[in-house]
XYZ file of C-alpha atoms in Angstrom:
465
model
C -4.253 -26.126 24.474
C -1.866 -24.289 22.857
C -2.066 -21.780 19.209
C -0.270 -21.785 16.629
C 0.948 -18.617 14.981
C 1.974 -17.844 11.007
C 4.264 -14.559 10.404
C 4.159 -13.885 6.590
C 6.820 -11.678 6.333
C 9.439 -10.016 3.638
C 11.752 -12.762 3.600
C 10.665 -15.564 5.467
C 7.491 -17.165 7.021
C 7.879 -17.494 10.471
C 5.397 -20.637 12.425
C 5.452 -20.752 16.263
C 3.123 -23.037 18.631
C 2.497 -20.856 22.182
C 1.281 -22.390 25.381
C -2.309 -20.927 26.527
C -0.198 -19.001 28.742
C 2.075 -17.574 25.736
C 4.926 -19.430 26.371
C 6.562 -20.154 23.653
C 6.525 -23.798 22.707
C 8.488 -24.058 19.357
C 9.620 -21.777 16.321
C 10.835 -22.108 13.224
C 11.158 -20.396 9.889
C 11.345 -20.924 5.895
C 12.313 -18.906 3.677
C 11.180 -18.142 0.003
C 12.282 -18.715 -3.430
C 14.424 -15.432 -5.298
C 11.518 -13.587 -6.909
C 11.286 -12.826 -10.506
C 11.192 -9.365 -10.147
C 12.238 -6.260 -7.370
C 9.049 -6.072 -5.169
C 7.008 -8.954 -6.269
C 6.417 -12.070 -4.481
C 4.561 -15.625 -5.956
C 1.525 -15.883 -3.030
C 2.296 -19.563 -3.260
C 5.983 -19.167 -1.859
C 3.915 -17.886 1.216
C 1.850 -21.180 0.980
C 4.893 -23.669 0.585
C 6.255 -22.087 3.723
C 3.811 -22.496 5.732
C 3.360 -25.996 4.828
C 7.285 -26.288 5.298
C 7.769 -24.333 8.331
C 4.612 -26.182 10.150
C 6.208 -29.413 9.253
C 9.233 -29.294 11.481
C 7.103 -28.479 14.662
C 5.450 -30.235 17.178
C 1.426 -29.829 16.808
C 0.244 -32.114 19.775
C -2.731 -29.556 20.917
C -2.328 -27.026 18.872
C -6.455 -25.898 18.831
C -6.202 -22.742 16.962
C -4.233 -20.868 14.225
C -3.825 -16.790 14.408
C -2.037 -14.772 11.525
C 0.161 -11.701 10.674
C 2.336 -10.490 8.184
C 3.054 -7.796 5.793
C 0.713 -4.518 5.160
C -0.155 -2.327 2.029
C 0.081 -5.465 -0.164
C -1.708 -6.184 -3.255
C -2.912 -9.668 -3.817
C -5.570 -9.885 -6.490
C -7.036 -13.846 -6.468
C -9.633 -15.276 -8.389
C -13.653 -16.610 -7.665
C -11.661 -19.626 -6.278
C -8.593 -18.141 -4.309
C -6.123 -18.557 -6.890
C -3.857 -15.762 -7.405
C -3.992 -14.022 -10.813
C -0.820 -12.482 -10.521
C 1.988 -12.076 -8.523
C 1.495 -9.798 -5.785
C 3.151 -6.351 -5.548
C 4.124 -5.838 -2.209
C 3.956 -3.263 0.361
C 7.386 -1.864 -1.177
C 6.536 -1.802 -4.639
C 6.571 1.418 -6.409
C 4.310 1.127 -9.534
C 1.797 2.780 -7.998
C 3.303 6.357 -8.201
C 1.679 7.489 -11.461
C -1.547 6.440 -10.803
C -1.316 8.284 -7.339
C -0.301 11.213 -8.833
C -2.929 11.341 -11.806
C -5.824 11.628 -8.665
C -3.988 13.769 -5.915
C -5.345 16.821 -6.365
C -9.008 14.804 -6.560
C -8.030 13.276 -3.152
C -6.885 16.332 -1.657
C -10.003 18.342 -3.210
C -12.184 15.197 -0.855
C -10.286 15.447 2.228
C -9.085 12.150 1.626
C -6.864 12.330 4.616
C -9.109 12.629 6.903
C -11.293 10.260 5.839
C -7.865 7.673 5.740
C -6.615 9.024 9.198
C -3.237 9.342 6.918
C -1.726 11.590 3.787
C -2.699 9.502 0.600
C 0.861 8.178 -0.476
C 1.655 6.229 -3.713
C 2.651 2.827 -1.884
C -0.607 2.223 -1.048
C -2.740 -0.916 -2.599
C -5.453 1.535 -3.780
C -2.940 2.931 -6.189
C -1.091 -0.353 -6.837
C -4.789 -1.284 -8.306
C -5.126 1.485 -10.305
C -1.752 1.047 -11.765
C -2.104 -3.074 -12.576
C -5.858 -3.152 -12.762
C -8.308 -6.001 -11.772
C -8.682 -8.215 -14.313
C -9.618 -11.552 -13.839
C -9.500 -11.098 -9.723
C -12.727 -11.686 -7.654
C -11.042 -10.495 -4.727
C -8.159 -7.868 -3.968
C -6.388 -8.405 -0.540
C -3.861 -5.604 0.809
C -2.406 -8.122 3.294
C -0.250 -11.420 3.215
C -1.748 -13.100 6.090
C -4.756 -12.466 4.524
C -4.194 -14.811 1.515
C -3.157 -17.630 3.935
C -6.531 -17.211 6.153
C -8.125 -17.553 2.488
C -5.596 -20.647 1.971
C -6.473 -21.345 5.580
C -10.652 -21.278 5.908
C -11.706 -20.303 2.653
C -12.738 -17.169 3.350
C -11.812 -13.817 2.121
C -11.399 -10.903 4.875
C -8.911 -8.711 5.912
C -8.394 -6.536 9.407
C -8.830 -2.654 10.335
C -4.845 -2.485 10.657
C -4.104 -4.088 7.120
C -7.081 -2.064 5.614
C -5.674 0.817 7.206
C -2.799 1.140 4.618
C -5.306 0.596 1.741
C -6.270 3.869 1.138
C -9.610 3.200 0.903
C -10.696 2.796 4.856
C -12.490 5.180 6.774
C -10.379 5.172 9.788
C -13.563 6.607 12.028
C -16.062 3.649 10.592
C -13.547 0.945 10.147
C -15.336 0.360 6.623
C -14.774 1.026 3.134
C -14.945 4.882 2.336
C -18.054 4.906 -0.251
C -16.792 8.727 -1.284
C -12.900 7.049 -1.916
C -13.974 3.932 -3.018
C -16.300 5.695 -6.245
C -13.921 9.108 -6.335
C -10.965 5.743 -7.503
C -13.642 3.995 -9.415
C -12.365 1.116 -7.562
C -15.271 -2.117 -7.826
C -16.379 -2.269 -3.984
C -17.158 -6.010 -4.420
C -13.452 -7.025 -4.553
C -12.909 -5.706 -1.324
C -12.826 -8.240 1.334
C -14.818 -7.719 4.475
C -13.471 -6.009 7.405
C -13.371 -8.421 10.000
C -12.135 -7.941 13.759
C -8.401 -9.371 14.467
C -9.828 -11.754 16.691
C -12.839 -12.921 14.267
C -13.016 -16.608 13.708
C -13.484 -16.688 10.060
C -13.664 -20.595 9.634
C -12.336 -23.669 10.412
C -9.318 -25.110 8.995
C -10.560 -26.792 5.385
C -10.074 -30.435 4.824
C -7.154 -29.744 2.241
C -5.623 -27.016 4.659
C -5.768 -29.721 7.423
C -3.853 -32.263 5.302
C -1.357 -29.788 4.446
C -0.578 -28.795 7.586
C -1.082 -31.994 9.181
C -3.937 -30.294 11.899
C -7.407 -31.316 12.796
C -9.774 -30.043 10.536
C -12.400 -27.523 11.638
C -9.822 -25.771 14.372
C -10.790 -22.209 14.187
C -8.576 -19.689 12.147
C -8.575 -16.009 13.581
C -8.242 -13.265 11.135
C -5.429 -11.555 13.403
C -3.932 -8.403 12.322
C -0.818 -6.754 10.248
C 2.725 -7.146 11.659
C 3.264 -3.336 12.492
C -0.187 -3.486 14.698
C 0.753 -7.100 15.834
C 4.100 -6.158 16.956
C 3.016 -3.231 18.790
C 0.649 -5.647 20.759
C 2.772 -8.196 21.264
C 5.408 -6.182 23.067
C 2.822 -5.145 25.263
C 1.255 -1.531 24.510
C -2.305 -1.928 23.946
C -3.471 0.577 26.754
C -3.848 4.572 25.501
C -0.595 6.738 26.199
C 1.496 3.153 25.964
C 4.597 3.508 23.750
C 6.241 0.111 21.920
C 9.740 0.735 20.504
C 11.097 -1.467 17.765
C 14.679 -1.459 17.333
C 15.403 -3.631 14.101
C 18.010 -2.536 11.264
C 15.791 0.401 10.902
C 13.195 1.398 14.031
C 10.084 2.512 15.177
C 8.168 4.034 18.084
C 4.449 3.375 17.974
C 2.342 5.307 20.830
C -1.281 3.890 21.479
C -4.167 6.376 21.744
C -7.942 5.735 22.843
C -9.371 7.362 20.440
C -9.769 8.473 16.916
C -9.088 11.816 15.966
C -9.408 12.573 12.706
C -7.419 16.182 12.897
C -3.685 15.434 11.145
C -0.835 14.083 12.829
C 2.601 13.508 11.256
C 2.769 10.413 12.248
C 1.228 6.954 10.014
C -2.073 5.523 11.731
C -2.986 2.072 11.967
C -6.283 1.251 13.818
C -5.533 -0.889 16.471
C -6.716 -4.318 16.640
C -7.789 -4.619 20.302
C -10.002 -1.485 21.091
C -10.945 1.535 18.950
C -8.306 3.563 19.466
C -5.403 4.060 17.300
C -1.435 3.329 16.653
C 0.923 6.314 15.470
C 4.158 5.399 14.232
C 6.560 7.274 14.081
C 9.923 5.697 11.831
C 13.597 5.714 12.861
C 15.610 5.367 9.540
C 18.763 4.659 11.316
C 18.380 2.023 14.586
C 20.511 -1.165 14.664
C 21.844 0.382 11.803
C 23.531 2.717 13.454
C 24.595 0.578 15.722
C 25.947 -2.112 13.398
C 27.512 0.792 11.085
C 29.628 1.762 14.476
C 30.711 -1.946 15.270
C 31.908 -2.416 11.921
C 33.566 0.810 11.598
C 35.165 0.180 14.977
C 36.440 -3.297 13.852
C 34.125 -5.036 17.045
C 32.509 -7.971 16.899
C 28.829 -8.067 18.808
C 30.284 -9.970 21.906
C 33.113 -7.644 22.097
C 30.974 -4.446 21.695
C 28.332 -5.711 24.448
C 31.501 -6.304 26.562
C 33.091 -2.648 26.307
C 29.798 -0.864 25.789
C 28.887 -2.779 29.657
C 32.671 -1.661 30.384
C 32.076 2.153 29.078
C 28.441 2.310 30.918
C 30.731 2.189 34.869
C 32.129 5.688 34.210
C 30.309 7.142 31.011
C 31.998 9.989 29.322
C 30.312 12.477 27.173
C 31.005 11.571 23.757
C 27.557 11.836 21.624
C 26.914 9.766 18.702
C 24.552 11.382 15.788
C 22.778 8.340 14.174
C 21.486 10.336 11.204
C 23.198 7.720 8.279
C 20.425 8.039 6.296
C 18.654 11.437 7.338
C 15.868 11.391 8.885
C 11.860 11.060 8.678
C 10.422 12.107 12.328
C 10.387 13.984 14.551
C 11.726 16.541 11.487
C 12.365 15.288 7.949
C 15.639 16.172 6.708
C 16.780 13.290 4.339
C 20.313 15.424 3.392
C 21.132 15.274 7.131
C 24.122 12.738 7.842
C 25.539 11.281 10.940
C 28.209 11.952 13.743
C 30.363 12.323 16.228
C 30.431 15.182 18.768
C 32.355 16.196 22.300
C 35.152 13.139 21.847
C 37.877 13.046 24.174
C 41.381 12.007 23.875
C 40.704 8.824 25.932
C 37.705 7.831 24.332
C 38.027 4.329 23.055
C 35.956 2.061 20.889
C 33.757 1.225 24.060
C 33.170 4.574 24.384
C 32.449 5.488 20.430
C 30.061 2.191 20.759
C 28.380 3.341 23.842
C 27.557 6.738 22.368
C 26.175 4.939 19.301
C 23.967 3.003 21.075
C 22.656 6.462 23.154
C 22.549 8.122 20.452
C 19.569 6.137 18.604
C 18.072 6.370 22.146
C 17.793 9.797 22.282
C 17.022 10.552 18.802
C 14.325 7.760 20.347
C 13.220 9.599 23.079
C 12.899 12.761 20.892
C 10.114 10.914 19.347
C 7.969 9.859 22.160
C 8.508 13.330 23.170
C 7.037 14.643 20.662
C 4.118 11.920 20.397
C 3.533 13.195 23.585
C 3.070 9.659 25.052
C 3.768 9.668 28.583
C 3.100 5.936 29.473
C 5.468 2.935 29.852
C 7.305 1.919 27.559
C 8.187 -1.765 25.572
C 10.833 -2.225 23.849
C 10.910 -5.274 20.881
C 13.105 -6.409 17.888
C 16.905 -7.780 17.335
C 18.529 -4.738 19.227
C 16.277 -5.162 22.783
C 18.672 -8.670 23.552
C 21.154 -6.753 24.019
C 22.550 -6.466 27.355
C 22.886 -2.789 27.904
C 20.925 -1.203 25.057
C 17.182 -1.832 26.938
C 18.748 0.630 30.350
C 20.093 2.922 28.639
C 16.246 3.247 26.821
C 15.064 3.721 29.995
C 17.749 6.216 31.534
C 17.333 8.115 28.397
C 13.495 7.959 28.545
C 13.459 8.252 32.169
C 10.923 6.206 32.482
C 10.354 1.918 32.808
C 11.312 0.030 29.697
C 10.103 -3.768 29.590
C 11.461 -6.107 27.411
C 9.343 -9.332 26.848
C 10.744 -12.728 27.007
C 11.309 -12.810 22.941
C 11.705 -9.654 21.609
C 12.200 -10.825 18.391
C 9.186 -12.679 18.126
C 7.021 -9.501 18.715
C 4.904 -9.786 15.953
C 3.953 -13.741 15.900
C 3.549 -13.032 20.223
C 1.002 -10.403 18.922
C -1.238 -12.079 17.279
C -1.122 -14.914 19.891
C -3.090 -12.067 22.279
C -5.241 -11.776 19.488
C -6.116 -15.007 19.567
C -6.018 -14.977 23.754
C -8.558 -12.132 23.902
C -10.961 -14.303 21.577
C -10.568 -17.730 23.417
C -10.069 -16.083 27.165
C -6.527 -16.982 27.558
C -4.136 -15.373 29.978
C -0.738 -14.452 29.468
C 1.942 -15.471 32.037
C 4.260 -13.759 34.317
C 7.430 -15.019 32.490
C 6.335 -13.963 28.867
C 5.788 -10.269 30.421
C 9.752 -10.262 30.581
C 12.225 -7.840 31.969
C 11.641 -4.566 33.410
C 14.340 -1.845 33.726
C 14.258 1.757 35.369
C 15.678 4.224 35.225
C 18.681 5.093 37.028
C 18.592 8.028 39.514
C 21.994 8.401 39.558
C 22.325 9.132 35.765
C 19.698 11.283 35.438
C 21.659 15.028 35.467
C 24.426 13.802 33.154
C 21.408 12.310 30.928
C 20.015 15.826 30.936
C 23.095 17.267 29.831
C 23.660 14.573 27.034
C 20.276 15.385 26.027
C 20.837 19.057 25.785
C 24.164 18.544 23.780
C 22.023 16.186 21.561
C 19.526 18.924 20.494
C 21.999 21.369 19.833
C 24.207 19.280 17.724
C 21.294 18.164 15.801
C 20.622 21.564 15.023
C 24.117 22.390 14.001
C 24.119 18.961 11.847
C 20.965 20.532 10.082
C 22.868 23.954 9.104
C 25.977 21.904 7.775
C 23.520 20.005 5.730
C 22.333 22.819 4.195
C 25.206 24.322 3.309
């Protein structure tokens, strides 16, 4: 038996085929035509993909499909599931002046603790007001939820996905009847709230031709890719942190239960239990990491290579990854990056090895503050690296576990979806690597730590002046 998986993401549909185990089998990817416009996106490109990206891989078994992809969509598609416009994604502004035509209203109905978050103009309730409805039956707010319609025929969507709506009740996990009327929004074209691991249906006829599948194999509704990739590096348990190091970054910290009192962090209902995901965003993460390599004139082999060389005898050279301000634990978009306490002898390994613990502890200032106190799981393009997961877990002080593909987070997510519906067990090997922290490093991490805060704060007064 083994599941296959569909990531509808930003630039590129991703299709992999796990073992019943979670192993994975195969993977591939296709990408999607330019758009016509910034922040648009032809549902059908998602479609094609599929259909391409399925074609190259080897389906012998495959007895289920499970889905995620991009949040805070807006896909409006007729009674028969075709769409009636493009779809403004998760990025696109238009939104803003409809948002801020009904703030005051929301803020007068304690809209955010009804949504669990601070109404904010990206979100699909206010890309509807702004484009209208015409001619839709149903609006969907996520991608993977117009393929499960492509899929099963069936319209539905998840708690994580309807999270960043701005229209669910994150203590029900259903529509908000007070939001829903205050936006004169029309109730029926919202899809139901399913489960992540609901069936909906069974692969349609057409689907199965497409796709060249069995028809009838059950789809699972599975969940958005923030939610999925928080679960498919392996925090699902309350006080569990997942860390996502991509060009930008992420720490997500699971809680067990829902609180409706404001955090400043965005919530996501999580798709396993009834607790909750916080995320808090890193603005600069591989970023800053690729911004140092470049600037340093290193190649990624040759960085890995003197950043290992540079981590026998570290020095204290701190690295401030600020390029592009920052969002949590402080907002301060004027603040800018840099170097602190650089010796003479410090080299490029050296510069590179600060960069690299310097997004870890401008990491670990995060969880702090979360106040998750639980292992951590570290995912995305930056966790192959070969030094970059330990020094997470020196800085953190506390076990860091990399699964077997990090980068495949998301797609390895909603293959436990699926596993928790169909009573599958993940192996050994796909739990990955585990480092800990080093005993030895601990006092000069302190120090590091201390010099980190305190140039931070000096950072923040230059900004300001």
């Amino acid at each position: 038996m083994s599941i296959l998986v569909l990531d509808c993401g930003s630039s590129a549909l991703k299709a992999t085929v796990f073992a019943d185990d979670g192993a994975v089998i195969a993977t591939t990817d296709a990408g999607y035509p330019d758009a016509a416009a910034p922040h648009r996106r032809a549902p059908e490109d998602w479609w094609r993909a599929a259909v391409e990206a399925v074609g190259r891989l080897p389906l012998d078994g495959v007895a289920a499909l499970s889905l995620t992809g991009m949040m805070e969509n807006l896909i409006a598609v007729d009674a028969f599931g075709t769409p009636v416009r493009e779809a403004a994604l998760y990025s696109d502004p238009v939104g803003t002046e409809a948002f801020e035509a009904v703030v005051a209203r929301l803020e007068a109905a304690d809209a955010t603790a009804i949504l669990g978050n601070a109404p904010r103009p990206l979100m699909t309730a206010f890309k509807l007001l702004a484009l209208g409805s015409k001619g839709a039956e149903w609006v969907l707010p996520g991608s993977k939820d117009y393929l499960a319609l492509r899929l099963t025929g069936v319209a539905a969507t998840d708690p994580s996905c309807a999270s960043t709506t701005g229209l669910m009740d994150i203590g029900t996990r259903d529509w908000s009847d007070k939001l829903v009327e205050l936006l004169d929004v029309d109730r029926a074209m919202l899809p139901p709230i399913r489960a992540a691991e609901t069936v909906l249906g069974g692969l349609t006829a057409e689907a199965a031709v497409a796709l060249q599948l069995p028809e009838g194999i059950p789809v699972l509704n599975g969940c958005g890719d923030a939610a999925a990739t928080t679960i498919g590096s392996g925090a699902e348990r309350p006080d569990e942190v997942s860390v996502y190091l991509g060009t930008s970054g992420w720490v997500a910290g699971v809680t067990g239960v829902t609180e409706r009192t404001p955090r400043p962090y965005y919530r996501l209902a999580h798709p396993l239990h009834g607790g909750l995901i916080e995320v808090a965003p890193i603005l600069s993460a591989g970023a800053a990491a690729q911004w140092a390599r470049e600037t340093l004139g290193l190649r990624l082999p040759e960085a890995e290579r003197l950043a290992g060389e540079a981590d026998g005898s570290p020095g204290g050279a701190l690295f401030l990854p600020y390029l592009n301000g920052e969002r949590t634990p402080f907002v301060d978009l004027q603040l800018r990056a840099g170097f602190a306490n650089v010796a003479a002898t410090d080299g490029a390994g050296a510069l590179y090895y600060a960069a690299l613990e310097g997004v870890a502890f401008a990491i670990a200032a995060n969880v702090r503050a979360m106040g998750a106190a639980g292992p951590v799981y570290l995912v995305g393009g930056g966790a192959q690296s070969a030094i970059w997961p330990q020094l997470m877990a020196d800085v953190l002080g506390r076990e860091v576990t990399v699964p077997e593909h990090p980068v495949l987070a998301a797609s390895l997510g909603a293959w436990r979806v699926a596993a928790q519906a169909l009573g599958l067990t993940m192996g050994a090997t796909v739990r990955g690597r585990v480092f800990h922290p080093r005993a030895d490093r601990a006092a000069r991490i302190a120090l590091q730590q201390r010099r980190f805060e305190r140039a931070t704060e000096m950072l923040r007064e230059l900004a300001r002046l």
